[in-house]
Amino acid sequence: MTTPDHVIYMDHAGTTPLDRRVLEFMLPYMSELFGNPSSIHTVGQEAKKALADARDTVARILGCRTSEVVFTSGGTESDNAALRGVVDALRPTGRHVITTAAEHHAVLHTCQYLEDSGFDVTYLPVDQHGLVTPEQVASAVTDETILVSVMLANNEVGTIQPIAQIARAVKERARELKRTVVVHTDAVQAAGFLDLNVRALGVDMLSLSAHKFYGPKGVGLLFIRRGAPWLPQQLGGSQERERRSGTENVAGICGLAMALHLAHAEREQVSAHCAALRDRIIDGIREAIPNAQLNGHPINRLPNNVNFSFEGVEGEPILLGLDMAGICASSGSACSSGSLEPSHVLLALGQSADLARGSLRITLGKHNTTEEVDYLLNTLANLVNRLRQMPSLSATGM
């Protein structure tokens, strides 16, 4: 099979290309419509209207009030602000937080910070597919619990959590204990694939990041249900109803709104397209590569997510080999300080450190094709076979 004449991008969980329609929608707010929404003159009021229109679009898709939408700099800020804002507001009523061992680091590192600040955090174990059950979460709620944060879809293995059932079980348990427990979900990977209606999900808070659904980098949002106890984490102005100070990124927010509108409108079509390619990859890897383990739930997973661990080979040389062949993918492992660390998600799934180091994440997008998938499969099978035949450093005494 010949090398393609273009780069094959299969790392959409990392970031997505900016949709040209989104870029065209943003451009006026990066040039002639440059005003500060807080200014009372005409130029400022034009920007203020654009901001209001964007908020209307987002609220319609989330099924919430416009006043419940707070624009941020991205998913990490939204996750940080959600957790820290709730514990600051509810600190007098309790000091216990519940999350899972497979969350994104934006949540896990915030929870570690909270532990250092005197809070108790329960990191619920997940099963071999990355799932927690509603009963498992609810049973962890105590008379000190103030916050539960469980992601809607996992960024590494694509497992979809039963968030609506989890939220319902937590709320029932909170009523039994006669206390307030806020439910937050990191939905960053879910946009464009899953229904984000916050009423149906039953959550009090939800985080999104525009660049995960063909929008611009550096902009995101946090849904905060009206009445949910929360204190702002960024001070200095009255923007976003005094919940997130700082002059709004009007162009970015407009881009987020347009990208979310397109993702919502095209969700069924894009999901079906990606799911067909996903299943083709999963079947192809299982057929061509022995001792390949699919990570994540076999059914309840994102339509675009494929994650495998390959016995006897590490993820880094796989990524480098794919990159040399013109394919962009990622690994569940992160190279840090010269050592390849196994993915915390795969370890949480019960995988050994050695096997977790041999993981590969392929995340598809709306522009990927069957021809690209077939080229990937052929390249990957040859690559893994070649790497397995190479002597390891330990075997050579190095």
CSV table of C-alpha atoms in Angstrom, one decimal:
chain,number,residue,atom,x,y,z
A,1,MET,CA,0.0,0.0,0.0
A,2,THR,CA,1.5,3.4,-1.0
A,3,THR,CA,2.1,6.2,1.4
A,4,PRO,CA,-0.7,8.8,1.4
A,5,ASP,CA,0.0,12.3,0.0
A,6,HIS,CA,-1.3,13.9,3.1
A,7,VAL,CA,-1.0,13.5,6.9
A,8,ILE,CA,-3.6,11.2,8.3
A,9,TYR,CA,-4.9,12.8,11.5
A,10,MET,CA,-6.4,10.3,14.1
A,11,ASP,CA,-5.9,12.2,17.4
A,12,HIS,CA,-9.2,14.1,17.6
A,13,ALA,CA,-9.4,13.5,21.4
A,14,GLY,CA,-6.3,15.6,21.6
A,15,THR,CA,-7.7,18.4,19.5
A,16,THR,CA,-9.7,18.9,16.4
A,17,PRO,CA,-9.1,21.1,13.3
A,18,LEU,CA,-11.0,24.4,13.3
A,19,ASP,CA,-14.1,24.0,11.1
A,20,ARG,CA,-13.8,26.5,8.2
A,21,ARG,CA,-17.5,27.5,8.8
A,22,VAL,CA,-16.5,28.3,12.4
A,23,LEU,CA,-13.5,30.3,11.3
A,24,GLU,CA,-15.5,32.4,8.9
A,25,PHE,CA,-18.1,33.1,11.6
A,26,MET,CA,-15.3,34.2,14.0
A,27,LEU,CA,-13.4,36.5,11.6
A,28,PRO,CA,-15.6,39.6,11.9
A,29,TYR,CA,-15.1,39.6,15.7
A,30,MET,CA,-11.3,39.5,15.2
A,31,SER,CA,-11.4,42.5,12.9
A,32,GLU,CA,-14.1,45.2,12.5
A,33,LEU,CA,-16.4,43.9,15.3
A,34,PHE,CA,-13.6,44.2,17.9
A,35,GLY,CA,-15.4,45.9,20.7
A,36,ASN,CA,-15.3,45.2,24.5
A,37,PRO,CA,-18.7,43.9,25.5
A,38,SER,CA,-18.5,45.9,28.7
A,39,SER,CA,-18.3,49.3,26.8
A,40,ILE,CA,-21.5,51.3,26.5
A,41,HIS,CA,-20.7,52.7,23.0
A,42,THR,CA,-22.0,51.3,19.8
A,43,VAL,CA,-18.9,49.2,19.0
A,44,GLY,CA,-19.0,47.6,22.5
A,45,GLN,CA,-22.7,47.0,22.3
A,46,GLU,CA,-22.3,45.1,19.0
A,47,ALA,CA,-19.9,42.8,20.8
A,48,LYS,CA,-22.3,42.5,23.7
A,49,LYS,CA,-25.0,41.4,21.3
A,50,ALA,CA,-22.7,38.8,19.7
A,51,LEU,CA,-22.0,37.5,23.2
A,52,ALA,CA,-25.7,37.3,24.1
A,53,ASP,CA,-26.5,35.4,20.8
A,54,ALA,CA,-23.7,32.9,21.5
A,55,ARG,CA,-25.0,32.3,25.0
A,56,ASP,CA,-28.5,31.8,23.6
A,57,THR,CA,-27.2,29.2,21.2
A,58,VAL,CA,-25.3,27.3,23.9
A,59,ALA,CA,-28.3,27.4,26.3
A,60,ARG,CA,-30.6,26.0,23.6
A,61,ILE,CA,-28.3,23.0,23.0
A,62,LEU,CA,-27.7,22.4,26.7
A,63,GLY,CA,-31.4,22.8,27.6
A,64,CYS,CA,-30.6,25.4,30.2
A,65,ARG,CA,-31.1,29.1,31.0
A,66,THR,CA,-28.8,31.6,29.4
A,67,SER,CA,-27.9,32.8,32.9
A,68,GLU,CA,-26.6,29.3,33.7
A,69,VAL,CA,-23.8,29.5,31.1
A,70,VAL,CA,-20.4,30.8,32.1
A,71,PHE,CA,-17.7,31.1,29.4
A,72,THR,CA,-14.1,30.1,30.4
A,73,SER,CA,-10.7,29.5,28.8
A,74,GLY,CA,-11.3,25.8,28.3
A,75,GLY,CA,-12.0,22.5,29.9
A,76,THR,CA,-9.3,22.6,32.4
A,77,GLU,CA,-10.4,25.9,33.8
A,78,SER,CA,-14.0,24.7,33.8
A,79,ASP,CA,-13.2,21.6,35.8
A,80,ASN,CA,-11.0,23.5,38.2
A,81,ALA,CA,-13.6,26.2,38.7
A,82,ALA,CA,-16.4,23.7,39.2
A,83,LEU,CA,-14.7,21.7,41.9
A,84,ARG,CA,-13.0,24.6,43.8
A,85,GLY,CA,-16.1,26.8,43.5
A,86,VAL,CA,-18.3,24.2,45.1
A,87,VAL,CA,-16.0,23.3,47.9
A,88,ASP,CA,-15.5,27.0,48.7
A,89,ALA,CA,-19.3,27.5,48.9
A,90,LEU,CA,-20.0,24.3,50.9
A,91,ARG,CA,-16.9,24.2,53.1
A,92,PRO,CA,-19.0,24.9,56.3
A,93,THR,CA,-21.3,21.9,55.6
A,94,GLY,CA,-18.8,19.2,54.8
A,95,ARG,CA,-15.4,18.3,53.5
A,96,HIS,CA,-15.9,15.1,51.4
A,97,VAL,CA,-15.6,14.9,47.6
A,98,ILE,CA,-16.2,11.8,45.4
A,99,THR,CA,-14.7,11.2,42.0
A,100,THR,CA,-13.3,8.2,40.1
A,101,ALA,CA,-9.7,6.9,39.6
A,102,ALA,CA,-10.1,7.3,35.8
A,103,GLU,CA,-10.9,11.0,35.6
A,104,HIS,CA,-9.0,13.6,33.5
A,105,HIS,CA,-6.0,15.1,35.3
A,106,ALA,CA,-7.9,18.5,35.4
A,107,VAL,CA,-10.2,16.8,38.0
A,108,LEU,CA,-7.7,14.5,39.6
A,109,HIS,CA,-5.0,17.2,40.2
A,110,THR,CA,-7.7,19.5,41.6
A,111,CYS,CA,-8.8,16.8,44.0
A,112,GLN,CA,-5.2,16.3,45.1
A,113,TYR,CA,-5.0,20.0,45.8
A,114,LEU,CA,-8.2,19.8,47.8
A,115,GLU,CA,-6.7,16.9,49.8
A,116,ASP,CA,-3.7,19.1,50.6
A,117,SER,CA,-6.2,21.8,51.7
A,118,GLY,CA,-7.8,19.5,54.3
A,119,PHE,CA,-10.6,17.8,52.3
A,120,ASP,CA,-11.3,14.1,52.1
A,121,VAL,CA,-11.5,12.7,48.6
A,122,THR,CA,-12.8,9.2,47.6
A,123,TYR,CA,-11.4,7.9,44.4
A,124,LEU,CA,-13.9,5.3,43.3
A,125,PRO,CA,-12.4,2.3,41.5
A,126,VAL,CA,-13.7,1.5,38.0
A,127,ASP,CA,-14.3,-2.0,36.6
A,128,GLN,CA,-12.2,-3.5,33.8
A,129,HIS,CA,-14.1,-1.4,31.2
A,130,GLY,CA,-13.8,1.8,33.1
A,131,LEU,CA,-17.3,2.0,34.5
A,132,VAL,CA,-18.7,2.9,37.9
A,133,THR,CA,-22.3,2.0,38.9
A,134,PRO,CA,-24.9,4.5,40.2
A,135,GLU,CA,-25.1,2.3,43.4
A,136,GLN,CA,-21.3,2.4,43.9
A,137,VAL,CA,-21.3,6.2,43.7
A,138,ALA,CA,-24.4,6.7,45.9
A,139,SER,CA,-23.1,4.3,48.5
A,140,ALA,CA,-20.0,6.5,48.9
A,141,VAL,CA,-22.0,9.5,49.8
A,142,THR,CA,-21.8,10.3,53.5
A,143,ASP,CA,-23.0,13.1,55.8
A,144,GLU,CA,-19.9,15.0,54.9
A,145,THR,CA,-20.1,14.8,51.1
A,146,ILE,CA,-20.6,18.0,49.2
A,147,LEU,CA,-19.5,17.2,45.7
A,148,VAL,CA,-19.5,14.3,43.2
A,149,SER,CA,-17.5,14.6,39.9
A,150,VAL,CA,-17.8,11.8,37.3
A,151,MET,CA,-16.8,12.3,33.7
A,152,LEU,CA,-19.4,11.7,31.0
A,153,ALA,CA,-17.0,10.0,28.5
A,154,ASN,CA,-13.4,9.0,29.2
A,155,ASN,CA,-10.8,10.8,27.2
A,156,GLU,CA,-8.5,7.8,26.9
A,157,VAL,CA,-10.6,4.7,26.5
A,158,GLY,CA,-13.9,6.3,25.4
A,159,THR,CA,-16.1,4.6,28.1
A,160,ILE,CA,-19.4,6.3,28.6
A,161,GLN,CA,-20.6,6.6,32.2
A,162,PRO,CA,-24.3,6.3,33.1
A,163,ILE,CA,-24.3,9.9,34.3
A,164,ALA,CA,-28.1,10.4,34.4
A,165,GLN,CA,-28.5,7.4,36.6
A,166,ILE,CA,-25.5,8.4,38.8
A,167,ALA,CA,-26.9,11.9,39.3
A,168,ARG,CA,-30.3,10.5,40.2
A,169,ALA,CA,-28.9,8.0,42.7
A,170,VAL,CA,-26.7,10.7,44.3
A,171,LYS,CA,-29.6,13.1,44.7
A,172,GLU,CA,-31.8,10.4,46.3
A,173,ARG,CA,-29.0,9.6,48.7
A,174,ALA,CA,-28.5,13.3,49.5
A,175,ARG,CA,-32.3,13.7,50.2
A,176,GLU,CA,-32.1,10.8,52.6
A,177,LEU,CA,-29.2,12.5,54.4
A,178,LYS,CA,-31.0,15.9,54.2
A,179,ARG,CA,-28.0,17.6,52.7
A,180,THR,CA,-26.8,19.3,49.5
A,181,VAL,CA,-24.5,17.3,47.2
A,182,VAL,CA,-23.5,18.9,43.9
A,183,VAL,CA,-23.0,16.7,40.8
A,184,HIS,CA,-20.5,17.8,38.2
A,185,THR,CA,-19.6,16.0,35.0
A,186,ASP,CA,-16.6,16.6,32.7
A,187,ALA,CA,-18.3,16.3,29.2
A,188,VAL,CA,-15.3,17.6,27.2
A,189,GLN,CA,-15.0,14.5,25.1
A,190,ALA,CA,-18.8,14.0,24.7
A,191,ALA,CA,-19.7,17.0,22.6
A,192,GLY,CA,-20.6,16.1,19.1
A,193,PHE,CA,-21.3,12.5,20.0
A,194,LEU,CA,-23.7,12.4,23.0
A,195,ASP,CA,-26.7,14.4,24.1
A,196,LEU,CA,-25.6,17.3,26.4
A,197,ASN,CA,-29.1,18.2,27.7
A,198,VAL,CA,-28.3,19.0,31.3
A,199,ARG,CA,-31.9,18.4,32.5
A,200,ALA,CA,-31.8,14.9,31.0
A,201,LEU,CA,-28.4,14.3,32.5
A,202,GLY,CA,-29.5,15.6,35.9
A,203,VAL,CA,-26.2,17.3,36.7
A,204,ASP,CA,-25.7,20.6,38.5
A,205,MET,CA,-22.5,21.5,36.6
A,206,LEU,CA,-21.0,20.5,33.2
A,207,SER,CA,-17.7,21.4,31.5
A,208,LEU,CA,-16.9,21.7,27.8
A,209,SER,CA,-13.9,22.8,25.7
A,210,ALA,CA,-14.4,24.2,22.1
A,211,HIS,CA,-11.3,22.8,20.5
A,212,LYS,CA,-12.6,19.2,21.1
A,213,PHE,CA,-15.5,19.8,18.7
A,214,TYR,CA,-13.9,21.7,15.8
A,215,GLY,CA,-13.9,25.1,17.6
A,216,PRO,CA,-11.1,27.4,18.6
A,217,LYS,CA,-8.6,26.7,21.3
A,218,GLY,CA,-8.6,28.8,24.5
A,219,VAL,CA,-12.3,28.9,25.1
A,220,GLY,CA,-14.7,26.7,27.0
A,221,LEU,CA,-17.8,26.8,29.2
A,222,LEU,CA,-19.1,25.8,32.6
A,223,PHE,CA,-22.8,25.2,33.1
A,224,ILE,CA,-23.8,26.1,36.6
A,225,ARG,CA,-27.4,25.2,37.5
A,226,ARG,CA,-29.3,28.1,39.0
A,227,GLY,CA,-29.2,27.8,42.8
A,228,ALA,CA,-26.2,25.5,42.9
A,229,PRO,CA,-23.8,26.6,45.7
A,230,TRP,CA,-20.7,27.9,44.0
A,231,LEU,CA,-18.2,30.8,44.5
A,232,PRO,CA,-16.3,32.4,41.6
A,233,GLN,CA,-12.6,31.6,41.3
A,234,GLN,CA,-11.5,34.5,39.1
A,235,LEU,CA,-12.0,38.0,40.5
A,236,GLY,CA,-11.5,41.5,39.2
A,237,GLY,CA,-14.6,42.5,37.2
A,238,SER,CA,-18.3,42.0,36.7
A,239,GLN,CA,-18.2,39.9,33.5
A,240,GLU,CA,-20.2,36.7,33.3
A,241,ARG,CA,-22.5,37.9,36.1
A,242,GLU,CA,-19.5,38.3,38.3
A,243,ARG,CA,-18.7,34.6,38.1
A,244,ARG,CA,-15.7,34.8,35.8
A,245,SER,CA,-13.9,38.2,35.7
A,246,GLY,CA,-12.0,39.3,32.6
A,247,THR,CA,-12.9,40.8,29.2
A,248,GLU,CA,-14.7,38.1,27.3
A,249,ASN,CA,-13.0,36.4,24.3
A,250,VAL,CA,-15.8,37.4,21.9
A,251,ALA,CA,-14.4,35.8,18.8
A,252,GLY,CA,-13.6,32.6,20.6
A,253,ILE,CA,-17.0,32.5,22.3
A,254,CYS,CA,-18.8,33.0,19.0
A,255,GLY,CA,-16.6,30.3,17.6
A,256,LEU,CA,-17.5,28.0,20.4
A,257,ALA,CA,-21.2,28.6,19.9
A,258,MET,CA,-21.1,28.0,16.2
A,259,ALA,CA,-19.0,24.9,16.6
A,260,LEU,CA,-21.4,23.5,19.2
A,261,HIS,CA,-24.4,24.3,16.9
A,262,LEU,CA,-22.8,22.4,14.1
A,263,ALA,CA,-21.7,19.5,16.3
A,264,HIS,CA,-25.3,19.3,17.6
A,265,ALA,CA,-26.9,19.5,14.2
A,266,GLU,CA,-24.5,16.9,12.6
A,267,ARG,CA,-24.2,14.6,15.6
A,268,GLU,CA,-26.1,11.6,14.2
A,269,GLN,CA,-24.3,11.7,10.9
A,270,VAL,CA,-20.8,12.2,12.3
A,271,SER,CA,-21.4,9.6,15.0
A,272,ALA,CA,-22.5,7.0,12.5
A,273,HIS,CA,-19.5,7.8,10.2
A,274,CYS,CA,-17.0,7.5,13.0
A,275,ALA,CA,-18.6,4.4,14.5
A,276,ALA,CA,-18.3,2.6,11.2
A,277,LEU,CA,-14.6,3.5,11.0
A,278,ARG,CA,-14.0,2.6,14.6
A,279,ASP,CA,-15.5,-0.8,14.3
A,280,ARG,CA,-13.5,-1.4,11.1
A,281,ILE,CA,-10.3,-0.6,13.0
A,282,ILE,CA,-11.2,-2.7,16.0
A,283,ASP,CA,-12.1,-5.7,13.8
A,284,GLY,CA,-8.9,-5.2,11.7
A,285,ILE,CA,-6.6,-5.0,14.7
A,286,ARG,CA,-8.1,-8.1,16.3
A,287,GLU,CA,-7.7,-10.0,13.0
A,288,ALA,CA,-4.2,-8.9,12.1
A,289,ILE,CA,-2.4,-8.4,15.5
A,290,PRO,CA,-2.2,-11.2,18.0
A,291,ASN,CA,-2.3,-10.4,21.8
A,292,ALA,CA,-3.9,-7.0,21.2
A,293,GLN,CA,-6.3,-6.0,24.0
A,294,LEU,CA,-9.2,-3.5,23.5
A,295,ASN,CA,-9.4,-1.0,26.3
A,296,GLY,CA,-12.6,0.5,27.4
A,297,HIS,CA,-16.2,-0.7,27.2
A,298,PRO,CA,-16.9,-2.8,24.1
A,299,ILE,CA,-20.3,-1.2,23.6
A,300,ASN,CA,-20.8,1.8,25.7
A,301,ARG,CA,-17.9,3.8,24.2
A,302,LEU,CA,-17.6,6.9,22.1
A,303,PRO,CA,-18.2,6.4,18.4
A,304,ASN,CA,-14.7,7.7,17.5
A,305,ASN,CA,-12.6,6.0,20.2
A,306,VAL,CA,-10.2,3.0,19.7
A,307,ASN,CA,-7.7,2.1,22.4
A,308,PHE,CA,-5.6,-1.0,22.3
A,309,SER,CA,-2.7,-2.3,24.4
A,310,PHE,CA,-0.2,-4.5,22.5
A,311,GLU,CA,1.7,-7.1,24.4
A,312,GLY,CA,5.5,-7.0,24.1
A,313,VAL,CA,5.8,-3.5,22.7
A,314,GLU,CA,5.8,0.0,24.2
A,315,GLY,CA,3.5,2.8,22.9
A,316,GLU,CA,6.2,5.4,22.2
A,317,PRO,CA,7.9,3.5,19.3
A,318,ILE,CA,4.5,2.7,17.9
A,319,LEU,CA,3.6,6.4,17.8
A,320,LEU,CA,7.0,7.3,16.3
A,321,GLY,CA,6.6,4.6,13.6
A,322,LEU,CA,3.1,5.7,12.8
A,323,ASP,CA,4.2,9.4,12.6
A,324,MET,CA,7.0,8.4,10.2
A,325,ALA,CA,4.3,6.8,8.1
A,326,GLY,CA,2.2,10.0,8.1
A,327,ILE,CA,-0.3,8.9,10.8
A,328,CYS,CA,-1.0,11.1,13.9
A,329,ALA,CA,-2.2,9.1,16.9
A,330,SER,CA,-1.5,9.1,20.6
A,331,SER,CA,-0.8,6.8,23.5
A,332,GLY,CA,-2.3,6.2,26.9
A,333,SER,CA,1.3,6.8,28.1
A,334,ALA,CA,3.0,10.1,28.7
A,335,CYS,CA,6.7,10.6,28.2
A,336,SER,CA,7.9,12.6,31.2
A,337,SER,CA,11.5,13.2,32.4
A,338,GLY,CA,12.8,10.5,30.1
A,339,SER,CA,10.7,7.7,31.5
A,340,LEU,CA,7.6,6.3,29.9
A,341,GLU,CA,4.8,6.3,32.5
A,342,PRO,CA,1.8,4.0,32.2
A,343,SER,CA,-1.6,5.6,31.8
A,344,HIS,CA,-3.4,6.1,35.1
A,345,VAL,CA,-6.6,5.2,33.3
A,346,LEU,CA,-5.4,1.8,32.1
A,347,LEU,CA,-3.9,1.1,35.6
A,348,ALA,CA,-7.3,1.9,37.1
A,349,LEU,CA,-8.8,-0.6,34.7
A,350,GLY,CA,-6.6,-3.3,36.3
A,351,GLN,CA,-4.0,-3.5,33.5
A,352,SER,CA,-0.4,-4.3,34.3
A,353,ALA,CA,2.1,-1.4,34.0
A,354,ASP,CA,4.0,-3.3,31.3
A,355,LEU,CA,0.9,-3.8,29.2
A,356,ALA,CA,-0.4,-0.3,29.8
A,357,ARG,CA,2.9,1.1,28.4
A,358,GLY,CA,2.0,-0.6,25.1
A,359,SER,CA,-1.2,1.3,24.5
A,360,LEU,CA,-2.3,3.2,21.4
A,361,ARG,CA,-5.3,5.6,21.2
A,362,ILE,CA,-6.8,6.3,17.9
A,363,THR,CA,-9.6,8.9,17.9
A,364,LEU,CA,-11.4,9.5,14.6
A,365,GLY,CA,-13.0,12.6,13.1
A,366,LYS,CA,-15.6,13.5,10.5
A,367,HIS,CA,-13.0,13.9,7.8
A,368,ASN,CA,-11.3,10.5,8.2
A,369,THR,CA,-12.0,7.9,5.4
A,370,THR,CA,-12.1,4.2,4.9
A,371,GLU,CA,-8.9,4.4,2.8
A,372,GLU,CA,-7.1,6.0,5.7
A,373,VAL,CA,-8.3,3.4,8.1
A,374,ASP,CA,-7.1,0.6,5.8
A,375,TYR,CA,-3.7,2.3,5.4
A,376,LEU,CA,-3.5,2.6,9.2
A,377,LEU,CA,-4.3,-1.1,9.7
A,378,ASN,CA,-1.7,-2.3,7.2
A,379,THR,CA,0.9,0.1,8.7
A,380,LEU,CA,0.1,-0.8,12.3
A,381,ALA,CA,0.2,-4.6,11.8
A,382,ASN,CA,3.6,-4.4,10.1
A,383,LEU,CA,4.9,-2.0,12.7
A,384,VAL,CA,3.9,-4.0,15.8
A,385,ASN,CA,5.2,-7.2,14.2
A,386,ARG,CA,8.5,-5.6,13.5
A,387,LEU,CA,8.8,-4.1,17.0
A,388,ARG,CA,8.0,-7.4,18.6
A,389,GLN,CA,10.9,-9.0,16.7
A,390,MET,CA,13.4,-6.4,17.9
A,391,PRO,CA,15.5,-7.4,20.9
A,392,SER,CA,14.6,-5.4,24.0
A,393,LEU,CA,17.2,-3.2,25.8
A,394,SER,CA,17.0,-5.5,28.9
A,395,ALA,CA,17.7,-8.6,26.8
A,396,THR,CA,20.8,-7.0,25.3
A,397,GLY,CA,22.1,-5.9,28.7
A,398,MET,CA,21.6,-2.2,28.1
